[in-house]
Amino acid sequence: MAARGLLLVSILVLSCFAETAFGAENIISFASLKKTLVVSASHKQGLLKAGEDKITVTWGLNQSFPAGTDSAYKTIKVKLCYAPISQVDRAWRKTKDNLAKDKTCQFKIVAKPYSSANQTFEWVIERDVPSATYFVRAYAFDANDHEVGYGQNTNAGKTTNLFEIQAITGRHVSLDIASVCFSAFSVVSLMGFFYAEKRKARKSQQ
Ligand SMILES: *[C@@H]1O[C@H](CO)[C@@H](O)[C@H](O)[C@H]1NC(C)=O
Ligand SMILES: *[C@@H]1O[C@H](CO)[C@@H](O)[C@H](O)[C@H]1NC(C)=O
């Protein structure tokens, strides 16, 4: 009886250890990542409009790292990230060192298989991107989908090469509302048309 109790307790304790061990393994710290990628973003000068303007992102391995640095790299995910000025007083955009909890980079630009050659992607800023100041960051992921390296178009303090995006403006919103109204109108009129046709058919049958 006592032996069985002891066994149960040991299993419980062991599974707790296993839990924390796995938990710890899953925490990937941004500070632990090496900045092995060179990332640049080009765009027109001034305010960029969501849904209209483009950002051309180029990324590649920084050649000054030793050969084999990228041997575990499987995919690259390029993201649009909030600059510090647009994170102030906004907990939902906060930077956390634990990447699973980090809210800095909320918009995916592109994901591609890793290649040691430079890659370029032209992105039309998506329509749901809010007005804010941003930078671009690329993460390298390994086969387990864990971050293993990164690069960004700004410096460590996130003060250089930032750009400002303006959300879809009121004009666009009213256009969107108009188009929703028009589609609702066409569905209603289509239904009305069918109803009228049915009634006509029924009438002619009688
Ligand atoms: C490449 O890495 C080296 C060493 O970390 C660094 O000094 C250099 O600035 C990097 N180059 C670019 C273009 O980021
Ligand atoms: C990638 O581009 C950088 C400059 O942006 C250049 O120095 C480097 O040689 C290029 N790497 C490759 C593999 O073409």
CSV table of N, CA, C and O in Angstrom, one decimal, residues 32-89:
chain,number,residue,atom,x,y,z
A,32,SER,N,18.4,35.8,-27.0
A,32,SER,CA,19.4,34.6,-27.2
A,32,SER,C,19.6,34.4,-28.7
A,32,SER,O,20.5,33.7,-29.1
A,33,LEU,N,18.8,35.1,-29.6
A,33,LEU,CA,19.0,34.9,-31.0
A,33,LEU,C,20.1,35.7,-31.5
A,33,LEU,O,20.3,36.8,-31.1
A,34,LYS,N,20.8,35.2,-32.5
A,34,LYS,CA,21.9,35.9,-33.2
A,34,LYS,C,21.3,36.7,-34.4
A,34,LYS,O,20.4,36.2,-35.1
A,35,LYS,N,21.8,37.9,-34.5
A,35,LYS,CA,21.3,38.7,-35.7
A,35,LYS,C,22.1,38.3,-36.9
A,35,LYS,O,23.1,38.9,-37.3
A,36,THR,N,21.7,37.2,-37.5
A,36,THR,CA,22.5,36.6,-38.6
A,36,THR,C,22.0,37.0,-40.0
A,36,THR,O,22.6,36.8,-41.0
A,37,LEU,N,20.8,37.6,-40.0
A,37,LEU,CA,20.2,38.0,-41.3
A,37,LEU,C,20.4,39.5,-41.5
A,37,LEU,O,20.3,40.3,-40.6
A,38,VAL,N,20.6,39.8,-42.8
A,38,VAL,CA,20.6,41.2,-43.2
A,38,VAL,C,19.3,41.5,-43.9
A,38,VAL,O,18.9,40.8,-44.8
A,39,VAL,N,18.6,42.5,-43.3
A,39,VAL,CA,17.2,42.8,-43.8
A,39,VAL,C,17.2,44.3,-44.2
A,39,VAL,O,17.6,45.1,-43.5
A,40,SER,N,16.6,44.5,-45.4
A,40,SER,CA,16.4,45.9,-45.7
A,40,SER,C,15.0,46.0,-46.3
A,40,SER,O,14.4,45.1,-46.8
A,41,ALA,N,14.4,47.2,-46.2
A,41,ALA,CA,13.0,47.5,-46.7
A,41,ALA,C,13.1,48.8,-47.5
A,41,ALA,O,13.6,49.8,-47.0
A,42,SER,N,12.6,48.7,-48.7
A,42,SER,CA,12.5,50.0,-49.4
A,42,SER,C,11.0,50.3,-49.8
A,42,SER,O,10.2,49.4,-49.9
A,43,HIS,N,10.8,51.5,-49.8
A,43,HIS,CA,9.4,52.0,-50.0
A,43,HIS,C,9.5,53.5,-50.4
A,43,HIS,O,10.5,54.1,-50.3
A,44,LYS,N,8.3,54.0,-50.8
A,44,LYS,CA,8.4,55.4,-51.2
A,44,LYS,C,8.5,56.3,-49.9
A,44,LYS,O,8.3,55.8,-48.8
A,45,GLN,N,9.0,57.5,-50.1
A,45,GLN,CA,9.2,58.4,-49.0
A,45,GLN,C,7.8,58.9,-48.4
A,45,GLN,O,6.8,58.9,-49.1
A,46,GLY,N,7.9,59.2,-47.1
A,46,GLY,CA,6.7,59.7,-46.5
A,46,GLY,C,5.7,58.7,-46.0
A,46,GLY,O,6.0,57.5,-45.9
A,47,LEU,N,4.5,59.1,-45.8
A,47,LEU,CA,3.4,58.3,-45.3
A,47,LEU,C,3.0,57.2,-46.3
A,47,LEU,O,2.8,57.5,-47.4
A,48,LEU,N,3.0,55.9,-45.8
A,48,LEU,CA,2.6,54.8,-46.6
A,48,LEU,C,1.1,54.5,-46.3
A,48,LEU,O,0.7,54.5,-45.2
A,49,LYS,N,0.3,54.2,-47.4
A,49,LYS,CA,-1.1,54.0,-47.2
A,49,LYS,C,-1.4,52.5,-47.2
A,49,LYS,O,-1.0,51.8,-48.2
A,50,ALA,N,-2.1,52.0,-46.2
A,50,ALA,CA,-2.5,50.6,-46.1
A,50,ALA,C,-3.4,50.3,-47.3
A,50,ALA,O,-4.2,51.2,-47.7
A,51,GLY,N,-3.3,49.1,-47.9
A,51,GLY,CA,-4.1,48.7,-49.0
A,51,GLY,C,-3.7,49.3,-50.3
A,51,GLY,O,-4.3,49.0,-51.3
A,52,GLU,N,-2.7,50.1,-50.3
A,52,GLU,CA,-2.2,50.8,-51.6
A,52,GLU,C,-0.7,50.7,-51.8
A,52,GLU,O,-0.3,50.2,-52.8
A,53,ASP,N,0.0,51.2,-50.8
A,53,ASP,CA,1.5,51.3,-51.0
A,53,ASP,C,2.2,50.0,-50.8
A,53,ASP,O,1.7,49.1,-50.1
A,54,LYS,N,3.4,49.9,-51.4
A,54,LYS,CA,4.2,48.7,-51.3
A,54,LYS,C,5.5,48.9,-50.5
A,54,LYS,O,6.0,49.9,-50.4
A,55,ILE,N,5.9,47.7,-49.9
A,55,ILE,CA,7.2,47.7,-49.2
A,55,ILE,C,8.0,46.5,-49.9
A,55,ILE,O,7.4,45.4,-50.0
A,56,THR,N,9.2,46.8,-50.3
A,56,THR,CA,10.0,45.7,-50.9
A,56,THR,C,11.0,45.3,-49.9
A,56,THR,O,11.8,46.1,-49.4
A,57,VAL,N,10.9,44.1,-49.4
A,57,VAL,CA,11.8,43.6,-48.4
A,57,VAL,C,12.9,42.7,-49.0
A,57,VAL,O,12.5,41.8,-49.8
A,58,THR,N,14.1,42.9,-48.6
A,58,THR,CA,15.2,42.0,-49.1
A,58,THR,C,15.9,41.4,-47.9
A,58,THR,O,16.1,42.2,-46.9
A,59,TRP,N,16.2,40.1,-47.9
A,59,TRP,CA,16.9,39.5,-46.8
A,59,TRP,C,17.8,38.5,-47.3
A,59,TRP,O,17.7,37.9,-48.4
A,60,GLY,N,18.9,38.2,-46.5
A,60,GLY,CA,19.8,37.2,-46.8
A,60,GLY,C,20.8,37.0,-45.6
A,60,GLY,O,20.7,37.8,-44.6
A,61,LEU,N,21.6,36.0,-45.7
A,61,LEU,CA,22.5,35.7,-44.6
A,61,LEU,C,23.6,36.7,-44.6
A,61,LEU,O,24.2,37.1,-45.6
A,62,ASN,N,24.0,37.2,-43.4
A,62,ASN,CA,25.1,38.1,-43.2
A,62,ASN,C,26.4,37.2,-43.5
A,62,ASN,O,26.7,36.3,-42.7
A,63,GLN,N,27.1,37.5,-44.6
A,63,GLN,CA,28.2,36.7,-45.0
A,63,GLN,C,29.4,36.7,-44.0
A,63,GLN,O,30.3,35.8,-44.2
A,64,SER,N,29.4,37.6,-43.1
A,64,SER,CA,30.5,37.6,-42.1
A,64,SER,C,30.4,36.5,-41.1
A,64,SER,O,31.3,36.3,-40.3
A,65,PHE,N,29.3,35.8,-41.0
A,65,PHE,CA,29.2,34.7,-40.1
A,65,PHE,C,29.8,33.4,-40.7
A,65,PHE,O,29.8,33.3,-41.9
A,66,PRO,N,30.4,32.5,-39.9
A,66,PRO,CA,31.1,31.4,-40.4
A,66,PRO,C,30.1,30.5,-41.2
A,66,PRO,O,28.9,30.4,-40.9
A,67,ALA,N,30.7,29.7,-42.1
A,67,ALA,CA,29.9,28.8,-42.9
A,67,ALA,C,29.2,27.8,-42.0
A,67,ALA,O,29.8,27.4,-41.0
A,68,GLY,N,28.0,27.4,-42.3
A,68,GLY,CA,27.3,26.5,-41.4
A,68,GLY,C,26.4,27.1,-40.4
A,68,GLY,O,25.6,26.5,-39.7
A,69,THR,N,26.5,28.4,-40.2
A,69,THR,CA,25.7,29.2,-39.3
A,69,THR,C,24.2,28.9,-39.5
A,69,THR,O,23.4,28.8,-38.6
A,70,ASP,N,23.9,28.8,-40.8
A,70,ASP,CA,22.5,28.6,-41.2
A,70,ASP,C,22.1,27.2,-41.5
A,70,ASP,O,21.1,26.9,-42.1
A,71,SER,N,22.9,26.2,-41.0
A,71,SER,CA,22.6,24.8,-41.4
A,71,SER,C,21.3,24.3,-40.9
A,71,SER,O,20.7,23.4,-41.4
A,72,ALA,N,20.8,24.9,-39.8
A,72,ALA,CA,19.5,24.5,-39.2
A,72,ALA,C,18.3,25.3,-39.8
A,72,ALA,O,17.2,25.0,-39.5
A,73,TYR,N,18.6,26.3,-40.5
A,73,TYR,CA,17.5,27.2,-41.0
A,73,TYR,C,16.7,26.5,-42.0
A,73,TYR,O,17.2,26.0,-43.0
A,74,LYS,N,15.4,26.5,-41.8
A,74,LYS,CA,14.4,25.9,-42.7
A,74,LYS,C,13.5,26.9,-43.4
A,74,LYS,O,13.2,26.8,-44.6
A,75,THR,N,13.0,27.8,-42.6
A,75,THR,CA,12.1,28.8,-43.2
A,75,THR,C,12.4,30.2,-42.7
A,75,THR,O,13.0,30.3,-41.6
A,76,ILE,N,12.0,31.1,-43.4
A,76,ILE,CA,12.1,32.5,-43.0
A,76,ILE,C,10.7,33.1,-43.0
A,76,ILE,O,9.9,32.9,-43.9
A,77,LYS,N,10.4,33.8,-41.9
A,77,LYS,CA,9.2,34.5,-41.8
A,77,LYS,C,9.5,36.0,-41.6
A,77,LYS,O,10.2,36.4,-40.7
A,78,VAL,N,9.0,36.8,-42.6
A,78,VAL,CA,9.2,38.2,-42.5
A,78,VAL,C,7.9,38.9,-41.9
A,78,VAL,O,6.8,38.6,-42.3
A,79,LYS,N,8.2,39.8,-41.0
A,79,LYS,CA,7.0,40.4,-40.3
A,79,LYS,C,7.1,41.9,-40.2
A,79,LYS,O,8.2,42.5,-40.2
A,80,LEU,N,6.0,42.5,-40.1
A,80,LEU,CA,5.9,43.9,-39.9
A,80,LEU,C,5.7,44.2,-38.4
A,80,LEU,O,4.9,43.5,-37.7
A,81,CYS,N,6.6,45.1,-37.8
A,81,CYS,CA,6.6,45.2,-36.3
A,81,CYS,C,6.4,46.6,-35.9
A,81,CYS,O,6.9,47.5,-36.5
A,82,TYR,N,5.8,46.8,-34.7
A,82,TYR,CA,5.6,48.1,-34.1
A,82,TYR,C,6.9,48.7,-33.6
A,82,TYR,O,7.6,48.0,-32.9
A,83,ALA,N,7.1,49.9,-34.0
A,83,ALA,CA,8.3,50.7,-33.4
A,83,ALA,C,7.9,51.1,-32.0
A,83,ALA,O,6.7,51.2,-31.7
A,84,PRO,N,8.9,51.3,-31.1
A,84,PRO,CA,8.6,51.6,-29.7
A,84,PRO,C,7.6,52.8,-29.6
A,84,PRO,O,6.7,52.7,-28.7
A,85,ILE,N,7.7,53.8,-30.4
A,85,ILE,CA,6.8,55.0,-30.3
A,85,ILE,C,5.3,54.6,-30.4
A,85,ILE,O,4.4,55.2,-29.8
A,86,SER,N,5.0,53.5,-31.1
A,86,SER,CA,3.7,53.0,-31.3
A,86,SER,C,3.3,51.9,-30.3
A,86,SER,O,2.2,51.3,-30.4
A,87,GLN,N,4.1,51.7,-29.4
A,87,GLN,CA,3.8,50.7,-28.3
A,87,GLN,C,3.5,51.3,-27.0
A,87,GLN,O,3.0,50.6,-26.1
A,88,VAL,N,3.8,52.6,-26.9
A,88,VAL,CA,3.6,53.3,-25.6
A,88,VAL,C,2.1,53.2,-25.2
A,88,VAL,O,1.2,53.4,-26.0
A,89,ASP,N,1.9,52.8,-23.9
A,89,ASP,CA,0.6,52.7,-23.4
A,89,ASP,C,-0.3,51.6,-24.1
A,89,ASP,O,-1.5,51.7,-24.0
